[in-house]
CSV table of C-alpha atoms in Angstrom, one decimal:
chain,number,residue,atom,x,y,z
A,1118,MET,CA,93.7,-91.9,-54.9
A,1119,ILE,CA,92.5,-88.4,-53.4
A,1120,TRP,CA,90.8,-90.5,-50.5
A,1121,GLY,CA,93.8,-92.7,-50.1
A,1122,LEU,CA,96.2,-89.7,-49.6
A,1123,TRP,CA,93.8,-88.3,-47.1
A,1124,GLU,CA,93.7,-91.5,-45.2
A,1125,LEU,CA,97.6,-91.7,-45.3
A,1126,GLY,CA,97.8,-88.2,-43.8
A,1127,SER,CA,99.4,-86.4,-46.8
A,1128,SER,CA,100.0,-82.8,-46.9
A,1129,PHE,CA,98.6,-82.8,-50.5
A,1130,ASP,CA,95.6,-80.5,-51.0
A,1131,VAL,CA,93.0,-83.2,-51.3
A,1132,ARG,CA,90.1,-80.9,-50.9
A,1133,ALA,CA,91.1,-78.8,-54.0
A,1134,ALA,CA,92.0,-81.9,-55.8
A,1135,ALA,CA,88.4,-83.4,-55.1
A,1136,ALA,CA,86.7,-80.2,-56.4
A,1137,SER,CA,89.1,-80.2,-59.6
A,1138,ALA,CA,88.3,-84.0,-60.2
A,1139,ILE,CA,84.4,-83.5,-60.1
A,1140,GLU,CA,84.9,-80.4,-62.5
A,1141,ARG,CA,86.9,-82.3,-64.9
A,1142,TYR,CA,84.8,-85.5,-64.7
A,1143,ARG,CA,81.7,-83.3,-65.4
A,1144,ALA,CA,83.2,-81.6,-68.5
A,1145,THR,CA,84.6,-84.7,-69.9
A,1146,PRO,CA,82.9,-87.8,-68.5
A,1147,ASP,CA,84.9,-91.2,-68.6
A,1148,PHE,CA,82.3,-92.8,-70.9
A,1149,GLY,CA,81.6,-90.3,-73.5
A,1150,PRO,CA,79.8,-87.1,-73.8
A,1151,LYS,CA,77.0,-86.6,-71.2
A,1152,ALA,CA,77.6,-90.2,-70.0
A,1153,HIS,CA,77.5,-90.1,-66.2
A,1154,PRO,CA,77.0,-93.3,-64.8
A,1155,PRO,CA,75.5,-93.0,-61.3
A,1156,SER,CA,77.9,-95.7,-59.7
A,1157,LEU,CA,80.3,-95.8,-56.7
A,1158,TRP,CA,83.8,-96.8,-58.6
A,1159,MET,CA,83.0,-95.9,-62.1
A,1160,GLY,CA,80.9,-92.9,-61.9
A,1161,GLU,CA,80.2,-89.5,-60.2
A,1162,VAL,CA,79.0,-90.9,-57.0
A,1163,GLY,CA,82.6,-91.9,-56.0
A,1164,LEU,CA,83.7,-88.5,-56.6
A,1165,LEU,CA,81.0,-87.0,-54.5
A,1166,VAL,CA,81.5,-89.4,-51.6
A,1167,VAL,CA,85.2,-88.6,-51.6
A,1168,ALA,CA,84.7,-84.8,-51.7
A,1169,ALA,CA,82.3,-85.3,-48.7
A,1170,ALA,CA,84.9,-87.5,-46.8
A,1171,VAL,CA,87.8,-84.9,-47.3
A,1172,GLY,CA,85.7,-81.9,-46.6
A,1173,SER,CA,85.7,-80.5,-50.1
A,1174,SER,CA,83.7,-77.5,-51.1
A,1175,ALA,CA,82.4,-79.6,-54.0
A,1176,ALA,CA,80.5,-82.0,-51.8
A,1177,ASP,CA,77.0,-81.8,-53.0
A,1178,SER,CA,74.6,-84.0,-50.9
A,1179,GLY,CA,71.4,-83.0,-53.2
A,1180,ARG,CA,73.4,-84.4,-56.3
A,1181,LEU,CA,74.5,-87.5,-54.4
A,1182,ARG,CA,70.9,-88.1,-53.3
A,1183,ASP,CA,69.6,-87.9,-56.9
A,1184,LEU,CA,72.4,-90.2,-58.1
A,1185,VAL,CA,71.9,-92.9,-55.6
A,1186,ARG,CA,68.0,-92.9,-56.2
A,1187,GLU,CA,68.7,-93.1,-60.0
A,1188,ASN,CA,71.1,-96.4,-59.5
A,1189,ARG,CA,68.5,-98.0,-56.9
A,1190,GLU,CA,67.5,-100.7,-59.3
A,1191,HIS,CA,70.7,-101.0,-61.7
A,1192,PRO,CA,70.6,-104.5,-63.1
A,1193,THR,CA,74.3,-105.3,-62.4
A,1194,TRP,CA,73.3,-105.7,-58.5
A,1195,GLU,CA,77.0,-105.3,-57.4
A,1196,LEU,CA,79.4,-102.8,-55.9
A,1197,MET,CA,81.0,-101.6,-59.1
A,1198,TRP,CA,78.3,-100.3,-61.0
A,1199,GLY,CA,75.2,-101.1,-59.2
A,1200,SER,CA,73.2,-100.1,-56.1
A,1201,ALA,CA,75.3,-102.0,-53.6
A,1202,GLY,CA,78.0,-99.4,-54.2
A,1203,THR,CA,75.9,-96.5,-54.3
A,1204,MET,CA,74.2,-97.7,-50.9
A,1205,LEU,CA,77.8,-97.5,-49.2
A,1206,ALA,CA,78.1,-93.8,-50.3
A,1207,ALA,CA,74.6,-93.1,-49.2
A,1208,ARG,CA,75.2,-94.5,-45.7
A,1209,ALA,CA,78.6,-92.8,-45.6
A,1210,CYS,CA,77.1,-89.4,-46.2
A,1211,GLY,CA,74.1,-89.7,-43.9
A,1212,LEU,CA,71.5,-90.1,-46.8
A,1213,ASP,CA,69.5,-92.8,-44.6
A,1214,ASP,CA,66.3,-92.7,-46.6
A,1215,GLU,CA,68.2,-93.2,-49.9
A,1216,TRP,CA,70.3,-96.2,-48.3
A,1217,LEU,CA,67.2,-97.7,-47.0
A,1218,GLU,CA,65.2,-97.4,-50.6
A,1219,SER,CA,68.3,-99.1,-52.3
A,1220,ALA,CA,68.5,-101.7,-49.4
A,1221,ARG,CA,65.0,-102.8,-49.9
A,1222,ALA,CA,65.4,-103.3,-53.7
A,1223,LEU,CA,68.8,-105.1,-53.4
A,1224,TRP,CA,67.1,-107.5,-50.5
A,1225,ALA,CA,64.1,-108.1,-52.8
A,1226,ALA,CA,66.5,-109.2,-55.6
A,1227,TRP,CA,68.3,-111.7,-53.6
A,1228,ASP,CA,67.0,-115.0,-55.1
A,1229,THR,CA,65.8,-117.3,-52.2
A,1230,THR,CA,66.7,-120.6,-54.5
A,1231,SER,CA,70.2,-120.0,-55.4
A,1232,ASP,CA,70.7,-117.6,-52.4
A,1233,LEU,CA,72.8,-115.4,-55.1
A,1234,TRP,CA,72.0,-112.3,-57.2
A,1235,THR,CA,72.0,-112.4,-61.0
A,1236,GLN,CA,74.3,-109.9,-62.6
A,1237,ASP,CA,73.4,-108.5,-65.9
A,1238,LEU,CA,76.9,-107.1,-66.5
A,1239,TYR,CA,78.6,-106.3,-69.9
A,1240,GLY,CA,75.8,-107.9,-71.8
A,1241,ARG,CA,76.0,-111.3,-69.9
A,1242,LEU,CA,73.8,-112.7,-67.2
A,1243,MET,CA,76.2,-114.1,-64.4
A,1244,GLN,CA,76.1,-115.0,-60.8
A,1245,TYR,CA,79.4,-113.7,-59.2
A,1246,ILE,CA,80.2,-114.8,-55.8
A,1247,GLY,CA,83.2,-112.4,-54.7
A,1248,PRO,CA,82.9,-108.9,-53.6
A,1249,GLY,CA,83.9,-107.2,-56.6
A,1250,HIS,CA,81.0,-107.9,-58.8
A,1251,GLY,CA,78.6,-109.9,-56.6
A,1252,PHE,CA,77.4,-111.9,-53.7
A,1253,ALA,CA,80.0,-110.9,-50.9
A,1254,GLY,CA,79.8,-107.4,-51.7
A,1255,ASN,CA,76.0,-107.3,-51.7
A,1256,VAL,CA,75.8,-109.0,-48.4
A,1257,HIS,CA,78.1,-106.5,-46.9
A,1258,ALA,CA,76.0,-103.7,-48.3
A,1259,LEU,CA,73.0,-105.1,-46.5
A,1260,ARG,CA,74.6,-104.8,-43.1
A,1261,GLY,CA,72.4,-103.1,-40.6
A,1262,PHE,CA,69.3,-103.4,-42.9
A,1263,VAL,CA,69.1,-107.3,-42.5
A,1264,GLU,CA,69.9,-108.9,-39.1
A,1265,ASP,CA,73.2,-110.6,-38.9
A,1266,ALA,CA,71.5,-114.0,-38.1
A,1267,VAL,CA,69.8,-113.9,-41.4
A,1268,LEU,CA,72.6,-112.9,-43.3
A,1269,ARG,CA,74.7,-115.7,-41.6
A,1270,GLU,CA,72.2,-118.3,-42.4
A,1271,ARG,CA,71.9,-117.4,-46.3
A,1272,VAL,CA,75.6,-116.7,-46.6
A,1273,LEU,CA,76.3,-120.3,-45.1
A,1274,ARG,CA,73.7,-121.8,-47.6
A,1275,ALA,CA,75.4,-120.2,-50.6
A,1276,LEU,CA,79.1,-120.5,-49.6
A,1277,THR,CA,78.6,-124.0,-48.6
A,1278,ARG,CA,77.1,-125.0,-51.9
A,1279,THR,CA,79.5,-123.2,-53.9
A,1280,ALA,CA,82.8,-124.1,-51.9
A,1281,LEU,CA,85.7,-125.7,-53.6
A,1282,ARG,CA,87.4,-127.9,-51.0
A,1283,ASP,CA,90.7,-129.7,-51.1
A,1284,ALA,CA,93.1,-131.0,-48.3
A,1285,GLY,CA,91.3,-129.0,-45.8
A,1286,LEU,CA,91.4,-125.8,-47.8
A,1287,ILE,CA,88.6,-123.7,-49.1
A,1288,ASN,CA,88.2,-121.5,-52.2
A,1289,TRP,CA,85.2,-120.2,-54.3
A,1290,PRO,CA,85.1,-119.9,-58.0
A,1291,GLY,CA,84.6,-116.1,-59.4
A,1292,ALA,CA,81.2,-117.3,-60.8
A,1293,LEU,CA,78.9,-120.1,-61.1
A,1294,ASP,CA,79.5,-120.8,-64.7
A,1295,GLY,CA,81.3,-119.1,-67.8
A,1296,PRO,CA,84.6,-117.8,-68.1
A,1297,GLU,CA,84.6,-116.0,-64.9
A,1298,SER,CA,84.0,-119.5,-62.9
A,1299,GLN,CA,87.9,-120.1,-63.3
A,1300,ILE,CA,89.7,-120.5,-59.9
A,1301,ARG,CA,91.4,-117.5,-58.9
A,1302,VAL,CA,92.9,-116.3,-55.4
A,1303,GLN,CA,92.2,-112.5,-55.4
A,1304,TRP,CA,90.3,-110.1,-53.5
A,1305,CYS,CA,87.9,-109.6,-56.4
A,1306,HIS,CA,87.3,-113.3,-56.8
A,1307,GLY,CA,88.1,-116.1,-54.7
A,1308,ALA,CA,88.9,-116.7,-51.0
A,1309,PRO,CA,90.7,-113.4,-50.0
A,1310,GLY,CA,87.7,-111.2,-50.7
A,1311,ILE,CA,85.2,-113.6,-49.0
A,1312,VAL,CA,87.1,-113.7,-45.9
A,1313,SER,CA,88.0,-109.9,-45.8
A,1314,THR,CA,84.5,-108.8,-46.7
A,1315,ILE,CA,82.2,-111.2,-45.1
A,1316,GLY,CA,84.4,-113.5,-43.0
A,1317,ASP,CA,82.5,-112.4,-39.7
A,1318,LEU,CA,79.4,-114.0,-41.1
A,1319,ILE,CA,80.8,-117.3,-41.9
A,1320,PRO,CA,81.6,-120.3,-39.5
A,1321,ARG,CA,85.3,-119.7,-38.0
A,1322,ASP,CA,86.6,-123.0,-39.4
A,1323,MET,CA,85.4,-122.1,-43.0
A,1324,ALA,CA,87.2,-118.6,-42.6
A,1325,VAL,CA,90.5,-120.2,-41.3
A,1326,ALA,CA,90.5,-122.8,-44.0
A,1327,ALA,CA,90.1,-120.1,-46.7
A,1328,GLY,CA,92.8,-118.1,-45.0
A,1329,GLU,CA,95.2,-121.1,-45.0
A,1330,LEU,CA,94.6,-121.4,-48.9
A,1331,VAL,CA,95.6,-117.6,-49.4
A,1332,TRP,CA,98.7,-118.3,-47.4
A,1333,GLN,CA,99.7,-121.4,-49.1
A,1334,ALA,CA,98.9,-119.9,-52.6
A,1335,GLY,CA,101.3,-117.1,-51.8
A,1336,PRO,CA,101.9,-113.6,-53.1
A,1337,LEU,CA,100.2,-112.7,-56.4
A,1338,ARG,CA,102.3,-112.2,-59.7
A,1339,LYS,CA,99.9,-109.7,-60.8
A,1340,GLY,CA,101.5,-107.0,-58.5
A,1341,GLY,CA,101.1,-105.6,-55.1
A,1342,GLY,CA,97.8,-103.9,-55.5
A,1343,LEU,CA,94.4,-104.2,-53.9
A,1344,CYS,CA,91.9,-105.6,-56.4
A,1345,HIS,CA,93.8,-108.5,-57.6
A,1346,GLY,CA,97.2,-108.1,-56.2
A,1347,THR,CA,99.2,-109.2,-52.9
A,1348,ALA,CA,98.0,-106.3,-50.6
A,1349,GLY,CA,94.3,-107.1,-51.2
A,1350,ASN,CA,94.8,-110.6,-50.5
A,1351,GLY,CA,96.7,-109.8,-47.3
A,1352,PHE,CA,93.7,-108.1,-45.8
A,1353,ALA,CA,92.1,-111.5,-45.3
A,1354,PHE,CA,94.9,-112.1,-42.8
A,1355,LEU,CA,94.1,-109.0,-41.0
A,1356,LYS,CA,90.5,-109.9,-40.8
A,1357,LEU,CA,91.4,-113.4,-39.3
A,1358,LEU,CA,93.4,-111.7,-36.9
A,1359,ALA,CA,90.4,-109.8,-35.8
A,1360,LEU,CA,88.3,-112.9,-35.8
A,1361,THR,CA,90.7,-115.5,-34.0
A,1362,GLY,CA,93.2,-113.2,-31.9
A,1363,ASP,CA,95.8,-115.5,-33.2
A,1364,HIS,CA,99.0,-113.3,-34.1
A,1365,CYS,CA,100.2,-115.8,-36.6
A,1366,TRP,CA,97.7,-114.0,-39.1
A,1367,LEU,CA,99.3,-110.6,-38.3
A,1368,GLU,CA,102.8,-112.2,-39.0
A,1369,ARG,CA,101.4,-113.6,-42.1
A,1370,ALA,CA,99.8,-110.1,-43.2
A,1371,ARG,CA,103.1,-108.4,-42.5
A,1372,GLY,CA,105.0,-111.0,-44.6
A,1373,PHE,CA,102.6,-110.2,-47.5
A,1374,ALA,CA,103.2,-106.5,-46.8
A,1375,MET,CA,106.9,-106.6,-47.5
A,1376,HIS,CA,106.4,-108.7,-50.4
A,1377,ALA,CA,104.1,-106.2,-52.0
A,1378,ALA,CA,106.6,-103.3,-51.1
A,1379,GLU,CA,109.2,-105.1,-52.7
A,1380,GLN,CA,106.8,-105.6,-55.8
A,1381,VAL,CA,106.3,-101.9,-56.0
A,1382,ASP,CA,110.1,-101.2,-55.9
A,1383,ARG,CA,110.8,-103.9,-58.6
A,1384,HIS,CA,108.1,-102.4,-60.9
A,1385,ARG,CA,109.2,-98.7,-60.4
A,1386,ALA,CA,112.7,-99.8,-61.5
A,1387,GLU,CA,111.4,-101.7,-64.4
A,1388,TYR,CA,109.1,-99.1,-65.6
A,1389,GLY,CA,110.7,-96.0,-64.7
A,1390,ARG,CA,107.6,-94.7,-62.7
A,1391,GLY,CA,105.0,-95.7,-60.1
A,1392,ARG,CA,101.7,-97.5,-60.8
A,1393,TYR,CA,98.6,-95.3,-60.3
A,1394,THR,CA,95.1,-95.7,-59.1
A,1395,LEU,CA,93.9,-96.9,-55.7
A,1396,TRP,CA,92.8,-100.3,-56.7
A,1397,THR,CA,95.7,-101.5,-58.7
A,1398,GLY,CA,98.4,-99.0,-57.9
A,1399,ASP,CA,100.9,-98.1,-55.3
A,1400,ILE,CA,98.6,-96.2,-53.1
A,1401,GLY,CA,96.7,-99.2,-52.4
A,1402,VAL,CA,99.9,-101.0,-51.1
A,1403,ALA,CA,100.6,-97.9,-48.9
A,1404,LEU,CA,97.2,-98.2,-47.3
A,1405,TYR,CA,97.9,-102.0,-46.7
A,1406,LEU,CA,101.2,-101.4,-45.1
A,1407,GLN,CA,99.5,-98.8,-42.8
A,1408,ALA,CA,96.9,-101.2,-41.9
A,1409,CYS,CA,99.8,-104.0,-41.1
A,1410,LEU,CA,101.1,-101.3,-38.6
A,1411,THR,CA,97.9,-101.0,-36.7
A,1412,GLY,CA,96.4,-104.3,-37.4
A,1413,GLN,CA,93.2,-103.1,-38.4
A,1414,PRO,CA,91.3,-105.1,-41.1
A,1415,GLU,CA,89.1,-102.4,-42.7
A,1416,PHE,CA,89.3,-102.7,-46.4
A,1417,PRO,CA,89.9,-99.4,-48.2
A,1418,THR,CA,86.6,-97.7,-49.3
A,1419,VAL,CA,84.6,-101.0,-49.0
A,1420,ASP,CA,84.7,-100.9,-45.0
A,1421,ALA,CA,85.1,-97.1,-45.0
A,1422,PHE,CA,82.1,-95.9,-46.8
């Protein structure tokens, strides 16, 4: 949220807030006494990369370096808990050696048979496809370490094999099997996240077919947010605008933006307050509205770090 306010040009003292957040987290970690998971979205790395981004005195490259190295071979192999996320933080903060070390480990863990990674997540072994917990986010993290031509080849194999096709539309399951394999149309799981995260690495017709699915499915009932809401899905349209130059995608993106804004207003009236957090709350919608004004497809944090 601090990073989002900074991106939006808020007059709020984001530097002091970043320092305060780190102080509070170290005193009372989210996961119990002495629990400091070295992850981007759930741990101290996320706090440190935000402090560095906004120019807070709490930025600490030495501490960040140690945490990135500690997380280098985390068994989840994904953005939320694993090295794919802490790699983004290392790259954003100029820790090139640490980024390269993590990239080598992530590349080595990429299975050459399935062209996916296996996530050891919450006590289950899964192969996730979307950016939230698996394949697409990992591929994105490897940009610059692996040549785009190699990424395209392996991405095409994996997405062709796992694609769900019907009437000229394309979607992907959340995972290969288990309860997470259910069909969703969200940024975290499904076509929207695939397009917005790695749409430039897949054939244009595949990206467009996935985008058409997102449009025909319509805004999400879960709310206006980024992770599994209308704003997050709309970023797929902005990515297709950048890929195709067709302004119909900008019109569609802005249509989703107005619906997301209406969802925010409706929920505030219903509950008497806004919804907090970057990923599921109102600030994510605000960042999407800003992106629709500029037409820029960069997804919050994922493309910024």
